[in-house]
XYZ file of C-alpha atoms in Angstrom:
596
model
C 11.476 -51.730 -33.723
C 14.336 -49.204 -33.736
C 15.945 -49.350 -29.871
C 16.655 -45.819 -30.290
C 14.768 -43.299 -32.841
C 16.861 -43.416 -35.880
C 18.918 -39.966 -36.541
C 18.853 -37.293 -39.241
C 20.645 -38.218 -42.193
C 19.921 -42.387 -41.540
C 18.291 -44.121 -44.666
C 15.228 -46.300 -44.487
C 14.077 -47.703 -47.669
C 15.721 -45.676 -49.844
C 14.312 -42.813 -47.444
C 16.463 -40.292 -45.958
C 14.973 -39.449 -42.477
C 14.934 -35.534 -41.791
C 13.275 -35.986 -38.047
C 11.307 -37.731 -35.773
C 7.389 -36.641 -36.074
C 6.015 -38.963 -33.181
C 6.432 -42.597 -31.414
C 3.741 -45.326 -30.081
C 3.120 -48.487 -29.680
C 2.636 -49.522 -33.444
C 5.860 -47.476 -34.387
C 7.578 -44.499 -35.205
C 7.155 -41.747 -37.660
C 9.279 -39.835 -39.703
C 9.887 -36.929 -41.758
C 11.782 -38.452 -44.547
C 12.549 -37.319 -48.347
C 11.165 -39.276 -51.068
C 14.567 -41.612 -52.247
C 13.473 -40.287 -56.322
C 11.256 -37.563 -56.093
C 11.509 -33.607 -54.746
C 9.040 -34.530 -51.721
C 8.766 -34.911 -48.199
C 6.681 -37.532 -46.732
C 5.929 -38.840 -43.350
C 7.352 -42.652 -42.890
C 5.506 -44.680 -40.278
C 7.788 -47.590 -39.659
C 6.162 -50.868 -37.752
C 7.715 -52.373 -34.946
C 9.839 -55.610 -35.379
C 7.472 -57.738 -33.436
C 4.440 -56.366 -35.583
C 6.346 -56.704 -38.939
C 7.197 -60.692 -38.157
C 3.715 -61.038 -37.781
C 2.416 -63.359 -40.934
C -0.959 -62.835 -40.812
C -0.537 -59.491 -39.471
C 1.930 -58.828 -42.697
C -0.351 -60.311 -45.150
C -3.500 -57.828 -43.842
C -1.250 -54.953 -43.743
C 0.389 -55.294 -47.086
C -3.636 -55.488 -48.927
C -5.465 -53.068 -46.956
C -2.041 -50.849 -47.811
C -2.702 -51.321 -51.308
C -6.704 -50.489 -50.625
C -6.162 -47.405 -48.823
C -3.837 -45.848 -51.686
C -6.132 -46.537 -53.914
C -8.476 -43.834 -52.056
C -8.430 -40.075 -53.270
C -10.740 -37.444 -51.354
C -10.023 -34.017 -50.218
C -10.291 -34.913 -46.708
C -8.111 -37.890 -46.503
C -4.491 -38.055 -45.588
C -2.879 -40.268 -48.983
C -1.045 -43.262 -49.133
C 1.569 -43.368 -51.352
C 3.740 -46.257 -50.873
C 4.463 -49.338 -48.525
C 7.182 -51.861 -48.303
C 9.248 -54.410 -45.589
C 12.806 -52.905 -45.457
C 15.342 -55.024 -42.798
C 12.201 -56.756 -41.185
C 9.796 -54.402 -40.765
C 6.737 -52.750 -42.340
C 6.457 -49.435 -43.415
C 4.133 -46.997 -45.102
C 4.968 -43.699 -46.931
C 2.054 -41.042 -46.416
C 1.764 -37.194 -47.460
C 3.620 -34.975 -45.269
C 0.978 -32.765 -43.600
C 2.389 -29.396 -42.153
C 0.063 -28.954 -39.500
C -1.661 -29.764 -36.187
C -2.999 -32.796 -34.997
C -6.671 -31.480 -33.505
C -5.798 -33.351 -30.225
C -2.807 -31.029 -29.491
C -5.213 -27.724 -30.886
C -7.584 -28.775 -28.375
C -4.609 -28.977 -25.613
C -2.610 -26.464 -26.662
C -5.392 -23.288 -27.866
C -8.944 -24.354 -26.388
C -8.555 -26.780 -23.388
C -11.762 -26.108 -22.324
C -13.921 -26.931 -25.992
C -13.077 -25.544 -29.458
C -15.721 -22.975 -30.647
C -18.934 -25.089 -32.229
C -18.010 -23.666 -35.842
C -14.896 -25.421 -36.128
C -15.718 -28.877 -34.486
C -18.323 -29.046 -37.197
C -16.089 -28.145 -39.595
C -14.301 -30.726 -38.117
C -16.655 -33.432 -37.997
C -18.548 -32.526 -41.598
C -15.082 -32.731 -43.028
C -14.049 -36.292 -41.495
C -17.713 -37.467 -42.131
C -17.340 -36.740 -45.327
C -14.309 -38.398 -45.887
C -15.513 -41.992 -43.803
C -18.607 -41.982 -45.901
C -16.188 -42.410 -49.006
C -13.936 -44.616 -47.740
C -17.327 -46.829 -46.124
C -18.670 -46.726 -49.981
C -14.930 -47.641 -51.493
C -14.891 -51.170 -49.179
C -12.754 -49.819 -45.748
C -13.609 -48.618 -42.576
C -11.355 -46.912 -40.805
C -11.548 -48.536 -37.064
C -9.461 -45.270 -35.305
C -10.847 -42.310 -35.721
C -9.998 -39.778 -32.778
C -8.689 -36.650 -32.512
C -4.634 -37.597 -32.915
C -5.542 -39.162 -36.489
C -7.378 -35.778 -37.604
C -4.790 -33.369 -38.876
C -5.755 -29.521 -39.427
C -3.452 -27.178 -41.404
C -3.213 -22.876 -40.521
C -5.946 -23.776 -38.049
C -6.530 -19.831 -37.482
C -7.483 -19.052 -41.097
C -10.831 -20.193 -42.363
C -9.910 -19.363 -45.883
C -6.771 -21.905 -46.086
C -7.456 -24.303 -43.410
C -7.441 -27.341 -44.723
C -8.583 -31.101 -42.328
C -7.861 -34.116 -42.975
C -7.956 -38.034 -41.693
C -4.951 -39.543 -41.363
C -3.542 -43.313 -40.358
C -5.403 -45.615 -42.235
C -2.328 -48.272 -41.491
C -5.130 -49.998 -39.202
C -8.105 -49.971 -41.571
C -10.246 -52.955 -42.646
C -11.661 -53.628 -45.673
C -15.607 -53.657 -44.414
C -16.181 -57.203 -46.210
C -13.269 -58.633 -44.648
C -14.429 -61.468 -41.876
C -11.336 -63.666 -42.653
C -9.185 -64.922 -39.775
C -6.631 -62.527 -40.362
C -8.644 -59.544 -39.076
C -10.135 -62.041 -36.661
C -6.902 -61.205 -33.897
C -7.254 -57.474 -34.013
C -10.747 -57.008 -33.309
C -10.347 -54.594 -30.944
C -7.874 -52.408 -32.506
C -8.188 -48.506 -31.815
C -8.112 -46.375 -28.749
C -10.208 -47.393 -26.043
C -11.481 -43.597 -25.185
C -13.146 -43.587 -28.706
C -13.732 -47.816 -29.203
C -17.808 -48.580 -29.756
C -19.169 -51.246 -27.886
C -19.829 -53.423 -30.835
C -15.903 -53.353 -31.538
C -14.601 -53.765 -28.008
C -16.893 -56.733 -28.283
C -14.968 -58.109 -31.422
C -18.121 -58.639 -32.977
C -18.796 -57.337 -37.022
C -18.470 -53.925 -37.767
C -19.465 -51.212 -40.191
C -18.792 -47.596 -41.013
C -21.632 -47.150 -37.910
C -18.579 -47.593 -36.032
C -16.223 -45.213 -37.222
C -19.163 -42.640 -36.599
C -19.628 -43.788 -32.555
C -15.643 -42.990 -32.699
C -16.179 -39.537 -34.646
C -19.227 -38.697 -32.282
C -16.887 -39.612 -29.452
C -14.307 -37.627 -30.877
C -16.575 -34.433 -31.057
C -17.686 -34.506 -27.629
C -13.817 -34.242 -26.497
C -13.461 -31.588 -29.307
C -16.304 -29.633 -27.565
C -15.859 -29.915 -24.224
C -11.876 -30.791 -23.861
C -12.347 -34.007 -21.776
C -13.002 -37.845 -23.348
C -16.420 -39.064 -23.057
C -15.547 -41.364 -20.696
C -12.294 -40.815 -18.544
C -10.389 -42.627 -16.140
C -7.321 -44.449 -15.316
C -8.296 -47.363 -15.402
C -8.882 -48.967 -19.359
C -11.244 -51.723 -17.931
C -13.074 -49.048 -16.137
C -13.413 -46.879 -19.946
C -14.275 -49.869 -21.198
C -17.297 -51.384 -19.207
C -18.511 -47.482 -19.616
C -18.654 -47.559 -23.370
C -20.600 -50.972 -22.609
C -23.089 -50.090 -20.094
C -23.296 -46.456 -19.231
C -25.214 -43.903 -20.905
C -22.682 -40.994 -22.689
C -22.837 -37.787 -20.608
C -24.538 -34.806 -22.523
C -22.058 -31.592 -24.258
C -25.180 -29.711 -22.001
C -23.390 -30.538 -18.497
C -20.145 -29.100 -19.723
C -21.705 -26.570 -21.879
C -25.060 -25.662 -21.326
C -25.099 -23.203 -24.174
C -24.834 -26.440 -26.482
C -27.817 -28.372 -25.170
C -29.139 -28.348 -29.010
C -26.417 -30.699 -29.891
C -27.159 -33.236 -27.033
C -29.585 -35.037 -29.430
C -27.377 -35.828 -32.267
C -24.257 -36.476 -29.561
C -27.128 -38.952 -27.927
C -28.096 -40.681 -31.405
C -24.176 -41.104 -32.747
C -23.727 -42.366 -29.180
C -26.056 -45.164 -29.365
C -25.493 -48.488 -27.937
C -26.721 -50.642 -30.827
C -25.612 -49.471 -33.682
C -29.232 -49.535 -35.538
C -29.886 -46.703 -33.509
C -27.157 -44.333 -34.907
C -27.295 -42.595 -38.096
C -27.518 -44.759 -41.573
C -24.229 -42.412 -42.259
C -21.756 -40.137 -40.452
C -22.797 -37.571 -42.855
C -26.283 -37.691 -41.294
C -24.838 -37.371 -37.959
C -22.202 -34.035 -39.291
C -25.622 -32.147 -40.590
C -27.667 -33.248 -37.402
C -24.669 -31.994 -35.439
C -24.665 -28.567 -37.828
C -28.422 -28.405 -37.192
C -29.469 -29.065 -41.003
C -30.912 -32.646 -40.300
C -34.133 -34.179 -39.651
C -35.373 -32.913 -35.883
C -34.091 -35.231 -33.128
C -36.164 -36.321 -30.280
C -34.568 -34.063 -27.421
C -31.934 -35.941 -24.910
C -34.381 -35.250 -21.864
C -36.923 -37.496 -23.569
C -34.902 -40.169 -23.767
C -34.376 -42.575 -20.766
C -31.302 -45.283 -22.014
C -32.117 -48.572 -19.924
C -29.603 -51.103 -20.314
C -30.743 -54.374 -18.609
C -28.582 -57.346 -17.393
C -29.664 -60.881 -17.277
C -27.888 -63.546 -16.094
C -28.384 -66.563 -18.441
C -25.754 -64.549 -21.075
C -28.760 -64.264 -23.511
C -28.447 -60.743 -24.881
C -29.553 -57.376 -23.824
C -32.364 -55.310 -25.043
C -31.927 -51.022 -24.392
C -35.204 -48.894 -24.881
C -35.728 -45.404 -25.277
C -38.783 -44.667 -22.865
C -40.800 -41.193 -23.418
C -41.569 -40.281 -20.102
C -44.961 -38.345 -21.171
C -46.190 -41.851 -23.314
C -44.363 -44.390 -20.715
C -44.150 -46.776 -23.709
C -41.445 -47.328 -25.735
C -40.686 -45.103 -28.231
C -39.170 -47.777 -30.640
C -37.720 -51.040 -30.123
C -33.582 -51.938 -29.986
C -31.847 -54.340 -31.549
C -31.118 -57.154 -29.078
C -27.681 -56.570 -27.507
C -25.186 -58.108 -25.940
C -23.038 -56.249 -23.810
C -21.270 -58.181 -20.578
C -21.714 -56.153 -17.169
C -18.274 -55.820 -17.105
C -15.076 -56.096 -19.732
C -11.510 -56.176 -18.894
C -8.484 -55.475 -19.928
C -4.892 -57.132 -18.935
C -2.652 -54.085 -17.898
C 0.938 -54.838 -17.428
C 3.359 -52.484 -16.201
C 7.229 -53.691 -16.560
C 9.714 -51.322 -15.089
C 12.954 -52.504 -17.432
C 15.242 -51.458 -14.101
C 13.761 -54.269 -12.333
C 15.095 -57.389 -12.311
C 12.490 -60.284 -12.001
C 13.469 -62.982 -9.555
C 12.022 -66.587 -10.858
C 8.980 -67.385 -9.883
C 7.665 -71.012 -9.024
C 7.039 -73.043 -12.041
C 4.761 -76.380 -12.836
C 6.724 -79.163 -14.472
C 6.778 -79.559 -18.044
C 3.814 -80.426 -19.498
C 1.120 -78.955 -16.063
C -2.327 -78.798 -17.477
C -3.799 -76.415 -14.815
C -2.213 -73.511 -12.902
C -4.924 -73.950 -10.277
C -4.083 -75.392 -6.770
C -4.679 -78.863 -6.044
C -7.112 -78.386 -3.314
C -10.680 -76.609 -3.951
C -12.043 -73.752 -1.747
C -14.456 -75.160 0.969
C -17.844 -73.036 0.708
C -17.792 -72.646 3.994
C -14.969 -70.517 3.375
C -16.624 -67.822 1.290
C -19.295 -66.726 2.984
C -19.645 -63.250 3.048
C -19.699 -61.561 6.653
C -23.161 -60.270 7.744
C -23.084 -56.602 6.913
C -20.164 -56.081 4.885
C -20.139 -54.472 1.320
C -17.686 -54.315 -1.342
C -14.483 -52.659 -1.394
C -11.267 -52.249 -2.898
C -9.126 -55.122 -1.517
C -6.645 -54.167 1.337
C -2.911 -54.981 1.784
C -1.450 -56.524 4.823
C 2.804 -56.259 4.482
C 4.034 -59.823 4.960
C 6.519 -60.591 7.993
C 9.866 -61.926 6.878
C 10.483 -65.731 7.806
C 12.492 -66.836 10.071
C 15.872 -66.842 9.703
C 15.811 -65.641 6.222
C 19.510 -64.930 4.081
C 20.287 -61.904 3.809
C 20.067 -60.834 -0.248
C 23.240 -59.532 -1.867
C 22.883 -55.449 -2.223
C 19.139 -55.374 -1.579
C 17.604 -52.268 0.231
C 16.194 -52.854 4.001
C 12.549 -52.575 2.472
C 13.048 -55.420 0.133
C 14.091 -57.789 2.936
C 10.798 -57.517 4.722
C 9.288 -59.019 1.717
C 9.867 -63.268 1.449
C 10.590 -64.702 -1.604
C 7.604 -66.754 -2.053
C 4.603 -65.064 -0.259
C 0.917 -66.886 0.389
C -2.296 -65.755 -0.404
C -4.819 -66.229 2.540
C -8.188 -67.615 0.857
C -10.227 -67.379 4.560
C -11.038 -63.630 3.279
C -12.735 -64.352 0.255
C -15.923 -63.258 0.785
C -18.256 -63.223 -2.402
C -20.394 -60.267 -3.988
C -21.560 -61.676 -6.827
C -18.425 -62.788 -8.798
C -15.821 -61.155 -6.889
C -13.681 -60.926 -3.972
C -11.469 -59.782 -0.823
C -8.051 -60.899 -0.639
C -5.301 -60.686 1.714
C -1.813 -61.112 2.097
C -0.777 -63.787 5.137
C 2.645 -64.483 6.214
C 4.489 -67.780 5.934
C 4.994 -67.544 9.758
C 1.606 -67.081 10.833
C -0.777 -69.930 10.731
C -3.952 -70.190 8.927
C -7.143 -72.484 8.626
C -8.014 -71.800 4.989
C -6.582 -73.555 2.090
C -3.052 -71.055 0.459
C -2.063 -70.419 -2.667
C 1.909 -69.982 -4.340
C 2.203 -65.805 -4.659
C 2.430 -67.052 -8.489
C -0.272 -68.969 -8.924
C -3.644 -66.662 -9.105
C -6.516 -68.631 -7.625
C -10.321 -68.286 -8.479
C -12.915 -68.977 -6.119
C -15.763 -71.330 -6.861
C -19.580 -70.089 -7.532
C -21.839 -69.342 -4.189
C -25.447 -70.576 -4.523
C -26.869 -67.782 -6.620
C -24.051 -67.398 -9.025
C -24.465 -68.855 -11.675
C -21.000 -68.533 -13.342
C -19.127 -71.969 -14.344
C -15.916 -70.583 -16.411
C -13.673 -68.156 -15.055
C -9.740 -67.754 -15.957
C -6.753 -68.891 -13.814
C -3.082 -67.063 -14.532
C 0.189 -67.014 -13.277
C 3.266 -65.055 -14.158
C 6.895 -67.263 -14.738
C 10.486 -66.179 -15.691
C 11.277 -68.317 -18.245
C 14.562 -68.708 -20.805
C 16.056 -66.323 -21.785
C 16.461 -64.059 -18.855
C 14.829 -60.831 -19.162
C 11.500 -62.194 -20.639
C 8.827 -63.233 -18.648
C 5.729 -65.234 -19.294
C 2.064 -65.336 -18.624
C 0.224 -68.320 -18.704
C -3.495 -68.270 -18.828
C -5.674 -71.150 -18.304
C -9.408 -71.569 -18.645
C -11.334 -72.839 -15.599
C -14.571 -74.798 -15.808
C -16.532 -75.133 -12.508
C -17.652 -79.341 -12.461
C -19.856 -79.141 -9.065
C -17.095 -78.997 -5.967
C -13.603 -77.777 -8.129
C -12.448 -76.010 -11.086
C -11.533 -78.134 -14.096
C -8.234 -77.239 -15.594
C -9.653 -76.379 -19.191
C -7.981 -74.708 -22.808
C -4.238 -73.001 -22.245
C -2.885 -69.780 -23.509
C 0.381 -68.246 -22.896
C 2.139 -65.130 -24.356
C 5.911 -63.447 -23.797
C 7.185 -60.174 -23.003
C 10.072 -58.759 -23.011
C 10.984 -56.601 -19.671
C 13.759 -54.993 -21.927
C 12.256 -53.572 -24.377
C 7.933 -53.817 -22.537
C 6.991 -55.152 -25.627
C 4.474 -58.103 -26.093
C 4.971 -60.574 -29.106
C 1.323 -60.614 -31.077
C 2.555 -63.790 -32.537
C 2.215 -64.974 -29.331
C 2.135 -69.241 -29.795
C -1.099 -70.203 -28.027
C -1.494 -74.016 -27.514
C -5.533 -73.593 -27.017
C -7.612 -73.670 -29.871
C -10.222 -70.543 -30.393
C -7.884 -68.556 -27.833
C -6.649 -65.303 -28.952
C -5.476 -61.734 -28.231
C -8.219 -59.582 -29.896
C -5.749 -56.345 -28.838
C -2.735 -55.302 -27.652
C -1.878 -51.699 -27.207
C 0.904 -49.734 -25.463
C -0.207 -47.108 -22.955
C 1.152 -45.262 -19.731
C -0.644 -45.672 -16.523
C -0.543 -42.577 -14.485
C 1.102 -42.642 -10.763
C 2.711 -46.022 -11.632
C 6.354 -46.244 -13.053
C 7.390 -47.822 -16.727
C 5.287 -48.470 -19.431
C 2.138 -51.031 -19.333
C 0.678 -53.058 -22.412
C -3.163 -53.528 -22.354
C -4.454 -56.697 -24.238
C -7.829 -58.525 -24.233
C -7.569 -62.383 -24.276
C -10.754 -63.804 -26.302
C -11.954 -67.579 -25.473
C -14.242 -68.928 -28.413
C -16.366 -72.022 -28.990
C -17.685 -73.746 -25.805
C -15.707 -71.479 -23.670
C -17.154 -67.842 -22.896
C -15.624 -64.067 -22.952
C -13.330 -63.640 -20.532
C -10.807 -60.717 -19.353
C -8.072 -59.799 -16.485
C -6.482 -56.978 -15.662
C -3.133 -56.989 -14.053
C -1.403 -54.067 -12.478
C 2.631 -54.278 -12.150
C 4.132 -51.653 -9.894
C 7.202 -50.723 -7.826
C 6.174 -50.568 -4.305
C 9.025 -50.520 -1.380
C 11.395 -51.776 -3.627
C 9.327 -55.000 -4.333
C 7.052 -55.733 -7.118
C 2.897 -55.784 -6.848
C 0.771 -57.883 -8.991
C -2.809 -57.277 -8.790
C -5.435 -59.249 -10.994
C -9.096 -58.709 -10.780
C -11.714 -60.748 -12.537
C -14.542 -60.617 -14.516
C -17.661 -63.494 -15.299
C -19.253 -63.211 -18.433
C -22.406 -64.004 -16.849
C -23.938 -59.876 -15.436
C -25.574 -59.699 -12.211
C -29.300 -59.527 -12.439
C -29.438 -55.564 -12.079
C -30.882 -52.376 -14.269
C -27.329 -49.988 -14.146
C -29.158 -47.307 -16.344
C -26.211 -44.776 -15.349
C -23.205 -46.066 -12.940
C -20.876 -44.077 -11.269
C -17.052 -44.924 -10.881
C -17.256 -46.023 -7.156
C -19.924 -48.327 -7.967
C -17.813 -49.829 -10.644
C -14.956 -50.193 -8.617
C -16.730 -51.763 -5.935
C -18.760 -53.969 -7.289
C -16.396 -55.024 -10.674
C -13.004 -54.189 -10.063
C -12.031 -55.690 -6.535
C -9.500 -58.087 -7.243
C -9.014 -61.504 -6.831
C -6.268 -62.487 -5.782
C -2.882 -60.340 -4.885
C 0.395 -61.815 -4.194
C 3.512 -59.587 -3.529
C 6.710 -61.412 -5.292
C 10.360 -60.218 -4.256
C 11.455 -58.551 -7.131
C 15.407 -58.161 -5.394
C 18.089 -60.382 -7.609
C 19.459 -62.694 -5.078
């Protein structure tokens, strides 16, 4: 990818770029003129990375030639694609209008009148239900991809569905799909494909359904901060009802609820259905306050059943497809600030099979004190060592910090899979086994926890300077220690914040189902999410680390997740609960980030 946006008057391709339309993490896009014809088109150019990317090249290049081959009213055409000086690109038609996420932001922040969202969502349903019966689903619909020309006149406003550059052809189970299960943005993902499990146009239509209820009420279905947070809601929660935003819409709560659905038997055979449910010509829907969602846990990983209870019958109304949703998913958030300079971290010798510590956690060590409850871990600022060098041109602040801090494992109570840390200083004494601030420790089943796999990481500064790694290993519990099992690592650049997807992973059946490039408010630089997947013997398994600038050091916090739910009913869950009980973190360590 480009460094810098390329200029007016630079040539692409045979292209001669006019401007720069918009930027993300799979590329840029330009205004460009045609290098034969009298036409303008828009040029979405892949990033370098991407492009080098065989099997990533290879799916892009045929579902290319698949989406040009589709025609409809509604749908933004394709109209050429190439690899031009190492990178992808695809030519689309220039549409001179407005993105519906910026009409919604810019001329009804509060919800767009009901008239136009279904005009909205008839239009796009229309055009998924012929591109579901032509062989490709689309796999991102949301409100950025739906493009609506002279939005203030109903006689020549025109909407259509843009940026198929990610679709799938919906026979397609081949490995080179396999690594991008998850693609699409999270706010809008269904379960099913945040799962990487097999999808069908019933997914583009949870996305759509998603994508009206921000349309209507000017707020995501499920917001926050936090992607693992979005994530586990689209998993477990039931979807709020248009009603508690706008009461005077409680008729569409029904077909919201149904396009909403968990499983996706229980949405509509085709998003058509849903657009005339949603435009009140469909079949009559049970009403939302009728419907009780129950989403039940178990903790032997067999699957999930949801039922819809009627409260006046108190028997179930139908029964769900069996499904398996994890109590909690997460996501790996990195956030590299390219001004800091990474000082190298400690590193296992050539050829280390396990990045856990040598020494297992005593169970003695993990009971949990008699009245406490969960909480977001706590941060105790580290004493400098004795005697420490002074650093070159570092600030005060950083000097506090030593360059290779401890974790304390004494304060790692248990509540069902996770944990308290905190921070000890290398002068003061302790009685519990310590951990290397780069190694990131996981601490071993209690009595009713029944989890046995869990992941260990650790971040390193490898060759060249200015990269940095992470190294993932898979951790088996054996009785009394964690087993050092299957290895993944994967490189990013603190340049450029850019994760390679080719990333070289020496494990077999480990992958990265998505990578996507996102900003994470009240923290500096830009942050990469990406969810590792562990097939085969080994189960589902996620991290989330948070990179920030704090006092002129650097912050890495990692919180884990079992694949094995607690044994509890979480009809609804609120965000405290989550963060409480799923998102307390691990293990911390502080890391001087000061060049010395």
């Amino acid at each position: 990818m480009h460094a810098m946006a390329m200029s007016p008057g630079s040539s692409f391709a045979g292209y001669t770029v006019l401007r720069l339309l918009g930027s993300g993490g799979m590329g840029e896009v330009y205004l460009a003129e045609h290098p034969r014809l009298p036409r303008k088109d828009a040029l979405k150019i892949l990033p370098t990375q991407v492009s080098q990317d065989a099997a990533y090249r290879d799916r892009f290049l045929r579902e290319a030639d698949l989406a040009a081959s589709l025609w409809h009213p509604n749908i933004v055409r394709v109209n050429d694609r190439g690899e031009f000086d190492g990178q992808l690109w695809i030519a689309m038609d220039y549409i001179d209008g407005m993105d519906a996420g910026r009409l919604l932001a810019r001329r009804h922040p509060t919800g767009m009148p009901v008239d136009l969202v279904v005009e909205i969502v008839s239009a796009v349903a229309d055009a998924l239900d012929y591109s579901h019966r032509n062989g490709l689903l689309h796999r991102d619909v949301k409100p950025a991809n739906i493009m609506v020309t002279n939005p203030g006149d109903e006689d020549d406003r025109r909407i259509l569905l843009g940026d198929f550059g990610i679709a799938r052809r919906s026979d397609d189970i081949s490995g080179l799909t396999a690594t991008n299960a998850t693609v699409g943005t999270v706010a809008y993902t269904p379960p099913e494909q945040l799962m990487g499990g097999e999808i069908d146009g019933r997914a583009d239509q949870y996305a759509l359904a998603a994508t009206a209820y921000q349309l209507l009420t000017g707020s995501p279905l499920f917001s926050h901060s936090n992607t693992a947070v979005v994530i586990s809601h689209h998993l477990n929660t039931a979807p709020p009802s248009v009603s508690q935003h706008r009461p005077d819409l409680v008729d569409l709560d029904a077909a919201l609820a149904k396009a909403l659905s968990k499983a996706p038997a229980d949405r509509f055979d085709r998003c058509t259905d849903f657009a005339r449910a949603l435009a009140g010509q469909g079949p009559a829907l049970p009403s939302r306050s009728a419907v009780k969602n129950t989403v039940r846990a178990t903790t032997t990983g067999t699957p999930r059943s949801s039922t819809f209870t009627s409260p006046s019958s108190g028997q179930p109304a139908r029964s769900r497809r069996r499904w398996l949703i994890p109590a909690a998913a997460g996501a790996i958030v990195a956030v590299a600030a390219a001004a800091t300079t990474w000082t190298a971290l400690h590193r296992s010798p050539t050829g280390s099979t396990s990045t856990t510590p040598s020494s297992a956690i005593p169970s003695s060590s993990l009971a949990s004190p008699a009245g406490r409850t969960p909480a977001v871990s706590t941060f105790a600022w580290p004493a400098p060592p004795p005697n420490r060098p002074p650093q070159g041109n570092c600030p005060p602040a950083c000097n506090q910090i030593p360059d290779s801090a401890w974790i304390e494992a004494a304060a790692l109570p248990l509540y069902k899979d996770y944990a308290w840390p905190t921070l000890a200083p290398l002068s003061e004494p302790v009685s519990s086994p310590r951990f290397k601030a780069d190694e990131m420790c996981a601490a071993p089943p209690t009595a009713d926890d029944e989890r046995d796999s869990a992941l260990a990481a650790r971040i390193v500064l490898p060759n060249p300077p200015g990269q940095w790694q992470l190294q993932v290993q898979i951790l088996h519990w054996r009785g009394d220690t964690w087993v050092a099992g299957q290895r993944a690592s994967a490189v990013m650049d603190s340049a450029t914040s850019l994760l390679r997807t080719n990333c070289s992973f020496t494990a077999p059946g480990v992958s990265v189902s998505r990578i996507t490039e996102q900003n994470v408010p009240g923290h500096p630089g830009q942050s990469l999410t990406a969810v590792l997947t562990a097939n085969g013997a080994a189960p589902l398994v996620a991290h989330e680390y948070l990179v920030s600038d704090l006092r002129n050091s650097t912050v890495v916090e990692v919180a884990m997740w079992s694949t094995t739910p607690p044994a509890v009913d979480w009809p609804t869950i609120n965000d405290d609960q989550l963060l409480a009980d799923m998102v307390a973190p691990l293990c911390t360590a502080y890391v001087n980030s000061c060049t010395t």
